[in-house]
Amino acid sequence: VIQIYNTIRIYTSDAKDGVYTFLDSVSLQPNVSTYEYLHLQGTSDVWYKSSYYNTTTGAESSLSSPTHGLSPSIFHNITYPSEYEFDADEEIIIRKIRRLVGDNKELERLVVDKDALCNSDISCSHVLSDGKTVNLDDRGWPVCIAIGDLEFTSLSNPVVNGYQYLTFSGSLSTLSSGCQNDLTIWYYSFNFSDREIYEAYGDAMIPPMVPFSCVTKDHLILQASIDLLENLIKQEAMTDGASIRDDQTAYDPSPGLRERLALADRLRKQLNALIKESLCSCMLGLEGVLID
């Protein structure tokens, strides 16, 4: 490509099939196959196309297929691989469901002292007895793992187990270079991983009475959000649902559980309203005659 063109042109539109206007250019570089452009005014509703362009000859390729941009990451130097590479449309579905269920990703940092890595007699709640497994404080997925200058950039080392444990291929005392460096882990914490959210979207039941041809992404997004919330409510009710009280302190999870139930009810009302609207739209779009 670089033998014919020297830049990538970026075009933008407010609608997928709308009119695309020129936004900016990015110079092509030898041996570079991935390019990023930060559109500061961009939103999840903006669509983009790109083309190859030669600034000398004026030659331009055809425009690419339309696509949404991706939101910037919370952590800006991600080196540990993501669990799964979603495309732009899948990212938007996941982001919408996260907003609906109130499960936005949070950035956490865990530091395990070098002495705890190397000395089994030092009590450390984060390192398990096998000497190579680390227990995260919260459910999550790592974005950067390092012991001193040694970074871990492979899904096979460490292996993420159940979004709670990181198991390294060797002993942490060996990896820490003679007990000279701490273990630092940056990770996103959440109730549900991106994979779990997208699986819930794929498993979402088609709304009753809505013809298959009338089912939209919004139907499935709302149904997946309700399914995830109900699953979370069940888990919390069984594990943390008991009220505890003594002569000085009290623990009562009821207000939080009630709020989750209220949120699930609000989403059901939104889904029911969307179902009614879809049924009316489908009926109005039917062709034929009414025999009374």
Short mmCIF file of C-alpha atoms in Angstrom, two decimals:
data_model
loop_
_atom_site.label_atom_id
_atom_site.label_comp_id
_atom_site.label_asym_id
_atom_site.label_seq_id
_atom_site.Cartn_x
_atom_site.Cartn_y
_atom_site.Cartn_z
CA VAL A 1 0.00 0.00 0.00
CA ILE A 2 2.76 2.44 0.93
CA GLN A 3 4.18 2.16 -2.60
CA ILE A 4 1.03 3.81 -3.94
CA TYR A 5 -0.27 5.98 -1.08
CA ASN A 6 1.36 7.96 1.74
CA THR A 7 -1.52 8.82 4.08
CA ILE A 8 -4.73 7.49 5.57
CA ARG A 9 -7.69 9.85 5.30
CA ILE A 10 -10.36 9.71 8.02
CA TYR A 11 -13.98 10.67 7.34
CA THR A 12 -16.83 11.06 9.83
CA SER A 13 -20.62 11.11 9.85
CA ASP A 14 -23.44 11.26 12.40
CA ALA A 15 -25.23 8.36 10.66
CA LYS A 16 -23.98 5.01 9.39
CA ASP A 17 -25.33 5.63 5.90
CA GLY A 18 -25.03 9.41 6.07
CA VAL A 19 -22.76 11.86 4.28
CA TYR A 20 -19.12 11.47 5.36
CA THR A 21 -16.92 14.56 5.62
CA PHE A 22 -13.13 14.70 5.79
CA LEU A 23 -11.79 14.81 9.35
CA ASP A 24 -8.01 14.39 9.29
CA SER A 25 -5.07 12.45 7.86
CA VAL A 26 -2.54 10.04 9.33
CA SER A 27 0.83 9.47 7.62
CA LEU A 28 1.67 5.94 6.57
CA GLN A 29 4.91 4.58 8.03
CA PRO A 30 7.13 1.69 6.84
CA ASN A 31 6.57 -1.59 8.70
CA VAL A 32 3.60 -0.20 10.65
CA SER A 33 0.33 -2.09 10.21
CA THR A 34 -1.82 -0.61 13.00
CA TYR A 35 -2.74 3.07 13.26
CA GLU A 36 -4.71 4.95 15.89
CA TYR A 37 -6.35 8.37 15.75
CA LEU A 38 -7.80 10.22 18.74
CA HIS A 39 -10.96 12.16 17.88
CA LEU A 40 -11.47 14.42 20.89
CA GLN A 41 -15.00 15.38 19.83
CA GLY A 42 -15.97 11.80 19.03
CA THR A 43 -18.86 10.02 20.76
CA SER A 44 -20.36 6.53 20.58
CA ASP A 45 -22.86 7.87 18.01
CA VAL A 46 -20.23 9.01 15.49
CA TRP A 47 -19.39 6.82 12.49
CA TYR A 48 -16.08 6.69 10.64
CA LYS A 49 -14.68 5.62 7.28
CA SER A 50 -11.12 5.71 6.01
CA SER A 51 -9.26 5.64 2.71
CA TYR A 52 -5.70 5.56 1.40
CA TYR A 53 -4.55 8.80 -0.24
CA ASN A 54 -1.49 10.08 -2.11
CA THR A 55 -0.86 13.75 -1.34
CA THR A 56 1.33 14.13 -4.47
CA THR A 57 -0.81 12.52 -7.15
CA GLY A 58 -4.21 12.98 -5.52
CA ALA A 59 -4.98 9.28 -5.95
CA GLU A 60 -7.44 7.94 -3.38
CA SER A 61 -8.78 4.47 -2.69
CA SER A 62 -12.42 3.68 -2.07
CA LEU A 63 -13.77 4.30 1.43
CA SER A 64 -13.77 1.53 4.00
CA SER A 65 -16.89 0.08 5.58
CA PRO A 66 -18.44 2.31 8.29
CA THR A 67 -17.43 1.66 11.88
CA HIS A 68 -17.71 3.17 15.34
CA GLY A 69 -14.65 4.34 17.20
CA LEU A 70 -13.51 2.79 20.47
CA SER A 71 -13.54 4.61 23.81
CA PRO A 72 -10.07 5.33 25.27
CA SER A 73 -8.86 2.87 27.87
CA ILE A 74 -8.75 3.80 31.55
CA PHE A 75 -5.19 2.47 31.75
CA HIS A 76 -2.99 3.95 29.02
CA ASN A 77 -0.14 1.44 28.87
CA ILE A 78 -1.87 -1.92 28.58
CA THR A 79 0.64 -4.74 28.09
CA TYR A 80 -1.24 -7.80 29.35
CA PRO A 81 -3.56 -9.20 26.62
CA SER A 82 -7.31 -8.80 26.88
CA GLU A 83 -9.41 -11.92 27.37
CA TYR A 84 -10.99 -11.55 23.94
CA GLU A 85 -10.66 -9.04 21.10
CA PHE A 86 -14.10 -7.59 20.41
CA ASP A 87 -14.84 -5.49 17.34
CA ALA A 88 -16.22 -1.94 17.55
CA ASP A 89 -19.91 -2.94 17.37
CA GLU A 90 -19.45 -5.59 20.08
CA GLU A 91 -17.63 -3.05 22.28
CA ILE A 92 -20.62 -0.69 21.99
CA ILE A 93 -23.06 -3.45 23.01
CA ILE A 94 -20.92 -4.31 26.04
CA ARG A 95 -20.57 -0.65 27.02
CA LYS A 96 -24.35 -0.08 26.82
CA ILE A 97 -25.07 -3.11 29.00
CA ARG A 98 -22.46 -2.00 31.55
CA ARG A 99 -24.18 1.37 31.85
CA LEU A 100 -27.61 -0.21 32.25
CA VAL A 101 -26.54 -2.58 35.04
CA GLY A 102 -24.21 -0.04 36.70
CA ASP A 103 -21.11 -2.20 36.28
CA ASN A 104 -18.52 0.27 35.03
CA LYS A 105 -14.93 -0.96 35.11
CA GLU A 106 -12.74 0.40 37.90
CA LEU A 107 -8.94 0.54 37.87
CA GLU A 108 -7.23 -1.20 40.80
CA ARG A 109 -3.57 -1.54 41.79
CA LEU A 110 -2.13 -4.40 43.83
CA VAL A 111 1.47 -4.36 45.09
CA VAL A 112 2.93 -7.49 46.72
CA ASP A 113 6.07 -6.76 48.72
CA LYS A 114 9.25 -8.53 47.58
CA ASP A 115 9.71 -10.01 51.05
CA ALA A 116 6.29 -11.64 50.84
CA LEU A 117 7.23 -13.11 47.45
CA CYS A 118 10.45 -14.67 48.68
CA ASN A 119 9.86 -15.66 52.30
CA SER A 120 7.20 -18.22 52.97
CA ASP A 121 7.28 -17.42 56.68
CA ILE A 122 5.94 -13.92 56.03
CA SER A 123 2.16 -13.80 56.15
CA CYS A 124 0.68 -12.47 52.89
CA SER A 125 -2.97 -12.91 52.06
CA HIS A 126 -2.30 -12.31 48.35
CA VAL A 127 0.21 -15.14 47.74
CA LEU A 128 -1.17 -18.67 48.07
CA SER A 129 0.71 -21.60 49.56
CA ASP A 130 1.89 -22.85 46.14
CA GLY A 131 4.18 -19.81 45.93
CA LYS A 132 3.08 -18.91 42.40
CA THR A 133 -0.57 -17.88 42.65
CA VAL A 134 -1.72 -14.36 43.56
CA ASN A 135 -5.21 -13.60 44.86
CA LEU A 136 -6.67 -10.30 43.62
CA ASP A 137 -8.61 -8.10 46.03
CA ASP A 138 -11.55 -7.87 43.61
CA ARG A 139 -12.86 -9.78 40.64
CA GLY A 140 -11.10 -8.45 37.55
CA TRP A 141 -8.77 -8.74 34.57
CA PRO A 142 -5.13 -7.53 34.54
CA VAL A 143 -3.87 -4.83 32.18
CA CYS A 144 -0.25 -4.60 33.36
CA ILE A 145 1.79 -7.08 35.44
CA ALA A 146 5.43 -6.46 36.32
CA ILE A 147 8.13 -7.55 38.72
CA GLY A 148 10.73 -4.81 38.47
CA ASP A 149 11.58 -4.44 34.76
CA LEU A 150 10.11 -7.85 33.91
CA GLU A 151 6.67 -7.49 32.34
CA PHE A 152 4.29 -10.38 31.72
CA THR A 153 2.61 -10.08 28.32
CA SER A 154 1.26 -13.58 27.64
CA LEU A 155 -2.10 -15.12 28.52
CA SER A 156 -0.22 -18.29 29.46
CA ASN A 157 1.91 -16.56 32.11
CA PRO A 158 0.24 -15.78 34.36
CA VAL A 159 -3.01 -17.62 33.72
CA VAL A 160 -6.14 -15.82 34.97
CA ASN A 161 -8.35 -18.23 36.93
CA GLY A 162 -11.93 -17.24 37.66
CA TYR A 163 -11.12 -13.51 37.40
CA GLN A 164 -9.74 -13.80 40.94
CA TYR A 165 -6.41 -15.66 40.79
CA LEU A 166 -3.25 -15.17 38.71
CA THR A 167 -1.12 -18.31 38.46
CA PHE A 168 2.45 -17.78 37.24
CA SER A 169 4.43 -20.46 35.40
CA GLY A 170 7.16 -20.49 38.05
CA SER A 171 7.81 -19.62 41.66
CA LEU A 172 7.38 -15.94 42.47
CA SER A 173 10.53 -16.07 44.59
CA THR A 174 12.49 -17.03 41.46
CA LEU A 175 10.77 -14.50 39.21
CA SER A 176 11.50 -11.66 41.63
CA SER A 177 15.22 -11.73 40.75
CA GLY A 178 16.65 -12.62 44.11
CA CYS A 179 13.99 -10.81 46.13
CA GLN A 180 14.95 -7.42 44.74
CA ASN A 181 11.61 -6.29 43.28
CA ASP A 182 7.96 -6.01 44.27
CA LEU A 183 5.14 -7.47 42.17
CA THR A 184 2.86 -4.75 40.75
CA ILE A 185 -0.48 -5.60 39.17
CA TRP A 186 -2.81 -3.09 37.54
CA TYR A 187 -6.22 -4.54 36.74
CA TYR A 188 -9.80 -3.64 35.87
CA SER A 189 -12.30 -4.71 38.52
CA PHE A 190 -15.94 -5.52 37.71
CA ASN A 191 -18.91 -7.72 38.59
CA PHE A 192 -19.02 -9.18 35.07
CA SER A 193 -16.24 -9.50 32.51
CA ASP A 194 -16.69 -8.32 28.92
CA ARG A 195 -16.91 -11.96 27.81
CA GLU A 196 -19.63 -12.74 30.35
CA ILE A 197 -21.60 -9.66 29.29
CA TYR A 198 -21.40 -10.52 25.61
CA GLU A 199 -22.36 -14.14 26.34
CA ALA A 200 -25.44 -12.86 28.19
CA TYR A 201 -26.28 -10.76 25.12
CA GLY A 202 -25.93 -13.83 22.89
CA ASP A 203 -28.05 -15.94 25.25
CA ALA A 204 -30.78 -13.31 25.71
CA MET A 205 -34.25 -14.66 25.02
CA ILE A 206 -36.20 -13.10 22.16
CA PRO A 207 -39.10 -11.10 23.69
CA PRO A 208 -42.45 -12.95 23.61
CA MET A 209 -44.89 -12.07 20.80
CA VAL A 210 -42.26 -10.05 18.94
CA PRO A 211 -41.68 -11.48 15.45
CA PHE A 212 -38.07 -12.49 14.85
CA SER A 213 -37.77 -9.95 12.03
CA CYS A 214 -38.75 -7.16 14.44
CA VAL A 215 -36.26 -8.01 17.19
CA THR A 216 -33.58 -5.32 17.57
CA LYS A 217 -30.29 -5.02 19.43
CA ASP A 218 -32.06 -2.85 22.00
CA HIS A 219 -34.42 -5.73 22.86
CA LEU A 220 -31.51 -8.09 23.47
CA ILE A 221 -29.43 -5.48 25.32
CA LEU A 222 -32.28 -4.83 27.78
CA GLN A 223 -32.98 -8.55 28.23
CA ALA A 224 -29.28 -9.31 28.80
CA SER A 225 -29.08 -6.48 31.35
CA ILE A 226 -32.07 -7.89 33.25
CA ASP A 227 -30.59 -11.41 33.19
CA LEU A 228 -27.24 -10.17 34.54
CA LEU A 229 -28.86 -8.12 37.29
CA GLU A 230 -31.07 -11.01 38.40
CA ASN A 231 -28.04 -13.30 38.50
CA LEU A 232 -26.13 -10.74 40.59
CA ILE A 233 -29.08 -10.29 42.98
CA LYS A 234 -29.29 -14.07 43.52
CA GLN A 235 -25.57 -14.32 44.24
CA GLU A 236 -25.55 -11.40 46.66
CA ALA A 237 -28.69 -12.57 48.43
CA MET A 238 -27.17 -16.02 49.03
CA THR A 239 -23.66 -14.90 49.98
CA ASP A 240 -24.10 -11.47 51.59
CA GLY A 241 -27.83 -11.23 52.16
CA ALA A 242 -27.91 -11.83 55.90
CA SER A 243 -28.21 -8.93 58.33
CA ILE A 244 -25.67 -9.01 61.16
CA ARG A 245 -25.95 -6.99 64.34
CA ASP A 246 -24.08 -6.94 67.65
CA ASP A 247 -23.95 -4.51 70.56
CA GLN A 248 -21.75 -2.04 68.66
CA THR A 249 -22.07 -2.54 64.91
CA ALA A 250 -24.64 -3.57 62.33
CA TYR A 251 -24.45 -4.86 58.77
CA ASP A 252 -27.56 -4.72 56.62
CA PRO A 253 -27.32 -5.34 52.85
CA SER A 254 -31.05 -4.86 52.31
CA PRO A 255 -30.90 -1.29 50.88
CA GLY A 256 -28.40 -2.33 48.21
CA LEU A 257 -30.41 -5.40 47.26
CA ARG A 258 -33.61 -3.35 47.06
CA GLU A 259 -31.92 -0.84 44.74
CA ARG A 260 -30.76 -3.63 42.41
CA LEU A 261 -34.29 -5.04 42.38
CA ALA A 262 -35.69 -1.58 41.58
CA LEU A 263 -33.17 -1.19 38.75
CA ALA A 264 -34.19 -4.58 37.31
CA ASP A 265 -37.86 -3.51 37.49
CA ARG A 266 -37.08 -0.25 35.66
CA LEU A 267 -35.33 -2.17 32.89
CA ARG A 268 -38.33 -4.54 32.59
CA LYS A 269 -40.62 -1.53 32.12
CA GLN A 270 -38.31 -0.18 29.40
CA LEU A 271 -38.30 -3.59 27.68
CA ASN A 272 -42.09 -3.91 27.90
CA ALA A 273 -42.51 -0.44 26.39
CA LEU A 274 -40.11 -1.34 23.59
CA ILE A 275 -42.00 -4.59 22.94
CA LYS A 276 -45.30 -2.71 22.62
CA GLU A 277 -43.72 -0.19 20.27
CA SER A 278 -42.23 -2.98 18.15
CA LEU A 279 -45.54 -4.85 17.95
CA CYS A 280 -47.34 -1.68 16.83
CA SER A 281 -44.65 -0.93 14.25
CA CYS A 282 -44.75 -4.46 12.90
CA MET A 283 -48.55 -4.45 12.67
CA LEU A 284 -48.55 -1.13 10.86
CA GLY A 285 -45.99 -2.50 8.44
CA LEU A 286 -48.05 -5.60 7.50
CA GLU A 287 -49.49 -5.82 4.02
CA GLY A 288 -52.84 -7.44 3.17
CA VAL A 289 -56.53 -6.98 3.81
CA LEU A 290 -58.59 -7.19 6.98
CA ILE A 291 -61.58 -9.53 6.72
CA ASP A 292 -64.17 -8.74 9.37
#
